[in-house]
Coordinates of C-alpha atoms and ligand atoms in Angstrom, one line a residue:
M1 CA 0.0 0.0 0.0
T2 CA 1.3 3.4 -0.9
P3 CA 1.4 5.6 2.2
P4 CA -0.7 8.7 1.8
A5 CA 1.3 11.9 1.3
R6 CA 1.6 14.6 3.9
R7 CA 1.3 18.2 2.8
D8 CA 5.1 18.5 2.4
G9 CA 5.0 15.6 0.0
T10 CA 6.6 13.0 2.2
P11 CA 4.6 9.9 2.8
D12 CA 2.8 9.7 6.1
R13 CA 4.6 7.1 8.0
K14 CA 1.7 6.5 10.3
H15 CA 0.0 4.6 7.5
E16 CA 3.0 2.9 6.1
D17 CA 2.7 -0.8 5.6
T18 CA 4.9 -3.2 7.4
P19 CA 8.0 -3.8 5.2
Q20 CA 8.3 -7.0 3.2
K21 CA 10.8 -9.6 4.2
G22 CA 14.1 -9.3 2.5
F23 CA 13.4 -5.7 1.4
R24 CA 16.3 -4.0 -0.3
S25 CA 16.5 -0.3 -0.9
R26 CA 17.1 0.9 -4.4
S27 CA 20.6 2.1 -3.5
Q28 CA 21.4 -1.4 -2.2
R29 CA 20.1 -2.9 -5.4
R30 CA 22.1 -0.4 -7.5
K31 CA 25.2 -1.3 -5.6
G32 CA 24.3 -5.0 -6.1
G33 CA 24.1 -5.4 -2.4
A34 CA 23.2 -8.9 -1.2
R35 CA 19.7 -9.6 -0.1
Q36 CA 19.9 -9.3 3.6
A37 CA 18.3 -11.3 6.2
P38 CA 15.1 -9.6 7.4
Q39 CA 15.9 -7.0 10.0
E40 CA 14.3 -6.9 13.3
K41 CA 11.4 -4.7 13.2
N42 CA 10.8 -1.8 15.5
Y43 CA 7.1 -2.4 16.0
V44 CA 6.5 1.1 17.4
Q45 CA 6.0 2.4 13.9
G46 CA 6.0 -1.0 12.1
V47 CA 9.2 0.2 10.4
T48 CA 12.8 -1.1 10.8
A49 CA 15.3 1.1 12.5
D50 CA 17.3 1.2 9.2
Q51 CA 14.3 2.2 7.2
R52 CA 13.7 5.2 9.4
N53 CA 17.1 6.6 8.3
M54 CA 16.7 5.7 4.6
P55 CA 15.6 8.1 1.9
L56 CA 11.9 7.8 1.4
I57 CA 11.3 5.8 -1.7
S58 CA 8.1 4.3 -2.8
H59 CA 8.1 1.2 -5.0
A60 CA 4.4 1.3 -5.6
K61 CA 2.9 2.8 -8.7
P62 CA 2.7 6.5 -7.9
A63 CA -0.7 7.4 -6.4
R64 CA -2.3 10.5 -7.9
R65 CA -1.8 12.3 -4.7
Q66 CA 1.3 10.7 -3.4
H67 CA 3.6 13.6 -3.9
V68 CA 3.2 17.3 -3.8
D69 CA 5.5 18.4 -6.5
E70 CA 6.4 21.9 -5.2
A71 CA 7.9 23.0 -8.5
E72 CA 4.6 22.0 -10.2
V73 CA 2.6 23.8 -7.6
R74 CA 4.6 26.9 -8.2
R75 CA 4.3 26.6 -11.9
R76 CA 0.5 26.3 -11.7
Q77 CA 0.3 29.2 -9.3
A78 CA 2.3 31.3 -11.7
A79 CA 0.1 30.2 -14.6
A80 CA -3.0 31.1 -12.6
Q81 CA -1.6 34.5 -11.8
G82 CA -0.6 35.0 -15.4
Q83 CA -4.2 34.2 -16.4
E84 CA -5.5 36.7 -13.9
S85 CA -3.0 39.3 -14.9
D86 CA -4.2 38.8 -18.4
G87 CA -7.2 40.1 -16.6
I88 CA -9.8 42.5 -17.9
R89 CA -9.3 45.4 -20.1
L90 CA -8.6 48.6 -18.2
Q91 CA -11.3 50.6 -19.9
K92 CA -13.8 48.0 -19.1
V93 CA -12.8 47.9 -15.4
L94 CA -13.0 51.7 -15.3
A95 CA -16.4 51.7 -16.9
R96 CA -17.6 49.0 -14.5
A97 CA -16.4 51.1 -11.5
G98 CA -18.5 54.0 -12.8
V99 CA -15.6 56.3 -13.7
A100 CA -16.7 56.9 -17.3
S101 CA -18.0 55.0 -20.3
R102 CA -15.5 52.6 -22.0
R103 CA -14.9 55.1 -24.8
N104 CA -14.3 58.0 -22.3
S105 CA -12.1 55.7 -20.2
E106 CA -9.9 55.2 -23.3
I107 CA -9.7 59.0 -23.6
L108 CA -8.6 59.2 -19.9
I109 CA -5.9 56.6 -20.6
E110 CA -4.9 58.4 -23.8
E111 CA -4.5 61.6 -21.8
G112 CA -2.2 59.9 -19.3
R113 CA -4.6 60.3 -16.4
V114 CA -4.9 56.7 -15.4
E115 CA -2.4 54.9 -13.1
V116 CA -2.1 51.2 -12.4
N117 CA 0.0 50.3 -9.4
G118 CA 1.7 53.7 -9.3
K119 CA 2.6 53.9 -13.0
I120 CA 0.9 56.0 -15.6
V121 CA -0.6 53.8 -18.3
E122 CA 0.9 54.7 -21.6
R123 CA -0.9 52.4 -24.0
Q124 CA -4.3 51.2 -24.7
G125 CA -5.3 47.6 -24.3
M126 CA -3.8 47.0 -20.9
R127 CA -5.4 44.3 -18.9
V128 CA -5.7 44.4 -15.1
N129 CA -6.7 42.3 -12.2
P130 CA -9.3 44.2 -10.3
A131 CA -8.8 42.1 -7.2
V132 CA -5.2 43.2 -6.7
D133 CA -4.3 46.1 -8.9
I134 CA -4.5 49.6 -7.5
I135 CA -6.0 52.0 -10.0
R136 CA -6.1 55.8 -9.8
V137 CA -7.6 58.4 -12.1
D138 CA -6.1 61.9 -11.8
G139 CA -4.3 60.6 -8.7
V140 CA -7.5 59.5 -7.0
R141 CA -8.0 55.9 -6.1
V142 CA -11.0 54.1 -7.7
N143 CA -12.5 51.1 -6.2
V144 CA -12.5 48.5 -8.9
N145 CA -12.6 45.4 -6.6
E146 CA -16.2 44.3 -6.7
D147 CA -15.7 42.0 -3.8
L148 CA -15.1 44.9 -1.4
E149 CA -18.1 46.3 0.4
Y150 CA -18.5 49.6 2.3
W151 CA -21.7 50.4 4.2
I152 CA -22.8 53.1 6.5
L153 CA -25.1 52.1 9.4
N154 CA -27.0 54.5 11.6
K155 CA -26.6 52.4 14.7
P156 CA -29.6 52.6 16.9
R157 CA -29.3 53.2 20.6
G158 CA -29.1 49.9 22.5
L159 CA -27.2 47.8 20.0
H160 CA -23.7 46.7 20.9
S161 CA -21.0 47.4 18.4
T162 CA -20.1 43.7 17.8
M163 CA -20.9 41.4 15.0
Q164 CA -21.7 38.6 17.4
D165 CA -22.3 39.2 21.1
E166 CA -20.9 36.6 23.5
L167 CA -23.6 37.4 26.0
G168 CA -26.4 37.3 23.5
R169 CA -27.1 41.0 23.7
P170 CA -28.6 42.7 20.7
C171 CA -25.8 43.7 18.4
V172 CA -24.9 45.2 15.1
G173 CA -24.3 41.7 13.6
D174 CA -28.0 40.8 14.1
L175 CA -29.1 43.8 12.2
I176 CA -26.6 43.4 9.4
S177 CA -27.1 39.8 8.7
E178 CA -30.8 40.5 8.2
K179 CA -30.1 43.1 5.6
V180 CA -27.0 42.2 3.7
S181 CA -26.3 38.6 2.5
S182 CA -22.5 39.2 3.0
G183 CA -23.1 40.5 6.5
Q184 CA -21.1 37.7 8.1
R185 CA -18.0 38.9 6.3
L186 CA -18.3 42.5 7.3
F187 CA -16.7 44.1 10.3
H188 CA -17.2 47.5 12.0
V189 CA -14.6 50.2 11.9
G190 CA -14.2 51.2 15.5
R191 CA -17.0 51.2 18.0
L192 CA -19.8 53.2 19.5
D193 CA -21.0 52.7 23.0
A194 CA -24.3 50.7 23.2
D195 CA -26.0 53.9 24.3
T196 CA -24.5 56.0 21.4
E197 CA -26.2 56.2 18.1
G198 CA -25.0 57.2 14.7
L199 CA -22.5 56.5 12.0
L200 CA -20.8 53.2 12.0
L201 CA -18.8 52.1 9.0
L202 CA -18.9 48.5 8.0
T203 CA -16.6 46.9 5.5
N204 CA -14.7 43.8 4.5
D205 CA -11.7 45.9 3.4
G206 CA -9.3 45.2 6.2
E207 CA -6.6 47.5 5.0
L208 CA -8.9 50.5 4.9
A209 CA -10.5 49.6 8.3
N210 CA -7.1 49.3 10.0
R211 CA -5.9 52.6 8.6
L212 CA -9.0 54.5 9.6
M213 CA -8.5 53.3 13.2
H214 CA -4.8 54.0 13.2
P215 CA -3.9 57.2 15.2
K216 CA -1.3 58.1 12.6
Y217 CA -4.0 59.2 10.2
G218 CA -5.9 61.2 12.8
I219 CA -9.3 60.6 11.2
T220 CA -11.8 63.1 12.7
K221 CA -15.1 62.0 14.1
T222 CA -17.9 64.4 14.8
Y223 CA -20.5 63.9 17.6
L224 CA -23.6 65.8 18.6
A225 CA -24.1 65.6 22.4
T226 CA -27.2 66.6 24.2
V227 CA -26.1 67.5 27.7
L228 CA -27.8 68.5 31.0
G229 CA -27.1 72.1 31.7
E230 CA -26.9 75.3 29.7
A231 CA -23.4 75.3 28.4
D232 CA -21.5 78.5 27.7
K233 CA -18.3 79.5 25.8
D234 CA -16.1 78.3 28.7
V235 CA -17.1 74.7 27.9
V236 CA -16.1 75.2 24.3
R237 CA -12.7 76.7 25.4
A238 CA -12.2 73.9 27.9
L239 CA -12.9 71.2 25.3
R240 CA -10.4 72.7 22.9
R241 CA -7.8 73.3 25.5
G242 CA -8.1 69.8 26.7
V243 CA -9.8 68.0 29.6
E244 CA -7.7 66.1 32.1
L245 CA -9.1 62.6 32.4
E246 CA -7.9 59.7 34.5
D247 CA -6.1 58.2 31.4
G248 CA -4.6 61.6 30.2
L249 CA -5.6 64.8 28.5
A250 CA -8.3 64.6 25.9
K251 CA -8.6 67.5 23.4
A252 CA -11.3 68.3 21.0
D253 CA -10.2 69.5 17.5
Y254 CA -13.3 71.6 17.4
A255 CA -16.3 72.3 19.7
Q256 CA -19.4 74.4 19.3
I257 CA -22.6 75.0 21.2
V258 CA -25.3 74.4 18.7
D259 CA -28.2 75.3 21.0
T260 CA -29.2 75.7 24.6
Y261 CA -32.7 75.3 25.7
N262 CA -34.7 74.5 28.8
G263 CA -31.7 73.4 30.9
Q264 CA -30.1 71.4 28.2
S265 CA -27.5 72.0 25.5
L266 CA -26.6 70.6 22.2
I267 CA -22.8 70.6 21.7
R268 CA -20.9 69.5 18.6
V269 CA -17.5 68.0 19.3
E270 CA -14.9 66.9 16.8
L271 CA -12.0 64.8 17.8
H272 CA -9.6 62.3 16.2
E273 CA -8.9 60.0 19.1
G274 CA -10.8 56.9 20.0
R275 CA -10.6 56.3 23.7
K276 CA -13.5 54.6 25.3
H277 CA -16.5 56.8 26.3
I278 CA -14.2 59.8 25.4
V279 CA -16.9 62.3 24.7
R280 CA -19.1 61.3 27.6
R281 CA -16.2 61.5 30.0
M282 CA -15.0 64.9 28.7
L283 CA -18.4 66.5 29.1
K284 CA -19.1 64.9 32.4
E285 CA -15.7 66.1 33.7
L286 CA -16.8 69.6 32.7
G287 CA -20.1 69.2 34.6
Y288 CA -22.4 68.5 31.6
P289 CA -23.5 64.8 31.7
V290 CA -24.4 63.5 28.3
Q291 CA -28.1 62.5 27.8
R292 CA -27.8 61.5 24.2
L293 CA -24.8 61.1 21.9
V294 CA -24.9 60.7 18.1
R295 CA -21.9 60.3 15.8
T296 CA -22.8 62.3 12.7
K297 CA -19.6 62.2 10.7
I298 CA -16.4 60.3 10.1
H299 CA -13.9 62.4 8.1
T300 CA -16.0 63.7 5.3
V301 CA -18.7 60.9 5.4
Q302 CA -21.9 62.2 6.9
L303 CA -24.8 60.5 8.4
G304 CA -27.3 63.0 7.0
E305 CA -30.9 62.0 7.1
Q306 CA -30.3 58.3 7.3
K307 CA -32.7 56.8 9.8
P308 CA -31.6 54.6 12.8
G309 CA -31.2 51.0 11.8
H310 CA -30.9 51.9 8.1
L311 CA -27.9 50.9 6.0
R312 CA -26.6 52.6 2.8
A313 CA -23.7 51.9 0.6
L314 CA -20.8 54.4 0.7
N315 CA -20.7 56.3 -2.6
S316 CA -17.6 56.5 -4.7
S317 CA -16.6 60.1 -3.7
E318 CA -17.0 59.2 0.0
L319 CA -14.8 56.2 -0.5
T320 CA -12.2 58.1 -2.5
S321 CA -12.1 60.7 0.3
L322 CA -11.5 58.0 2.9
Y323 CA -8.8 56.3 0.7
K324 CA -7.1 59.7 0.4
A325 CA -7.3 60.4 4.1
V326 CA -5.4 57.2 4.9
E327 CA -3.0 57.4 1.9
M328 CA -4.3 54.4 0.1
Ligands
LIG401 N1 -17.4 58.9 22.8 C1 -18.2 58.3 23.6 O1 -18.3 58.7 24.8 N2 -19.0 57.3 23.2 C2 -18.9 56.8 21.9 O2 -19.6 55.8 21.6 C3 -18.0 57.4 21.0 C4 -17.2 58.4 21.5

């Protein structure tokens, strides 16, 4: 019996048959070595001690899956990549991404306005692989990968910012899987407290998600906070100067009192950091406990009139603006 191959192409000794009596290795036969008396078997593996040190040679007719020929695997992978990079015509990809009609896309190419992987395209007829190639028009990245999804959710109050909640609490994942078939593959970019409402970005684009959350890019988030108390300019000044919290100073990039009425105020706060409960803690520290908190904007992407619990796809100019903000 031919031992089944392991992933590295060597036979799996676990399944190796007990060797035949008088077995001679190929090298012994080549050297004309005498048929030896059967060796004592080491029955731990059903293999003689000698055989364990011998090169692995199978005398059986090669099984289809006996060996993983790594050179062959590499050759096939290269061929597959080659086929992919034969890919799709650039003007077709641009048209599919909504940049322009095929004809106008050809004109964009002719005018030297299209870049593939950092190089201006200088000829017509180029083929690209939309799953891997980075395409820019006038220096602005265009999403040509149809597998990537970008959604904006207006997270309702009471939902946890998780795709699956270990404690079985209502979470964003429940809502998404009802609405988008690919919901399982999406993840949320950052979090909102369960009590906070508003804009939550969902995507399966890991690179963009990571960068948006990375402090290096300082992505600004805007919140509207309804607080108890009639706030005055001192609050705005304090928010901008920075509020000392137990885990360090927290500064707003911008703050504004939108309205004060009947013992309450509506305050807009913009900041680029993402510490837990940051807005609530800052305002509480200043003596204005938050009653309601809504995230209305991430970078240039606005929540607008989108209703709580509703999802919408990010449009291409919003996506382009996010790509740009994180240097993608
Ligand atoms: N700041 C908060 O206090 N809560 C949020 O959910 C987001 C920012």
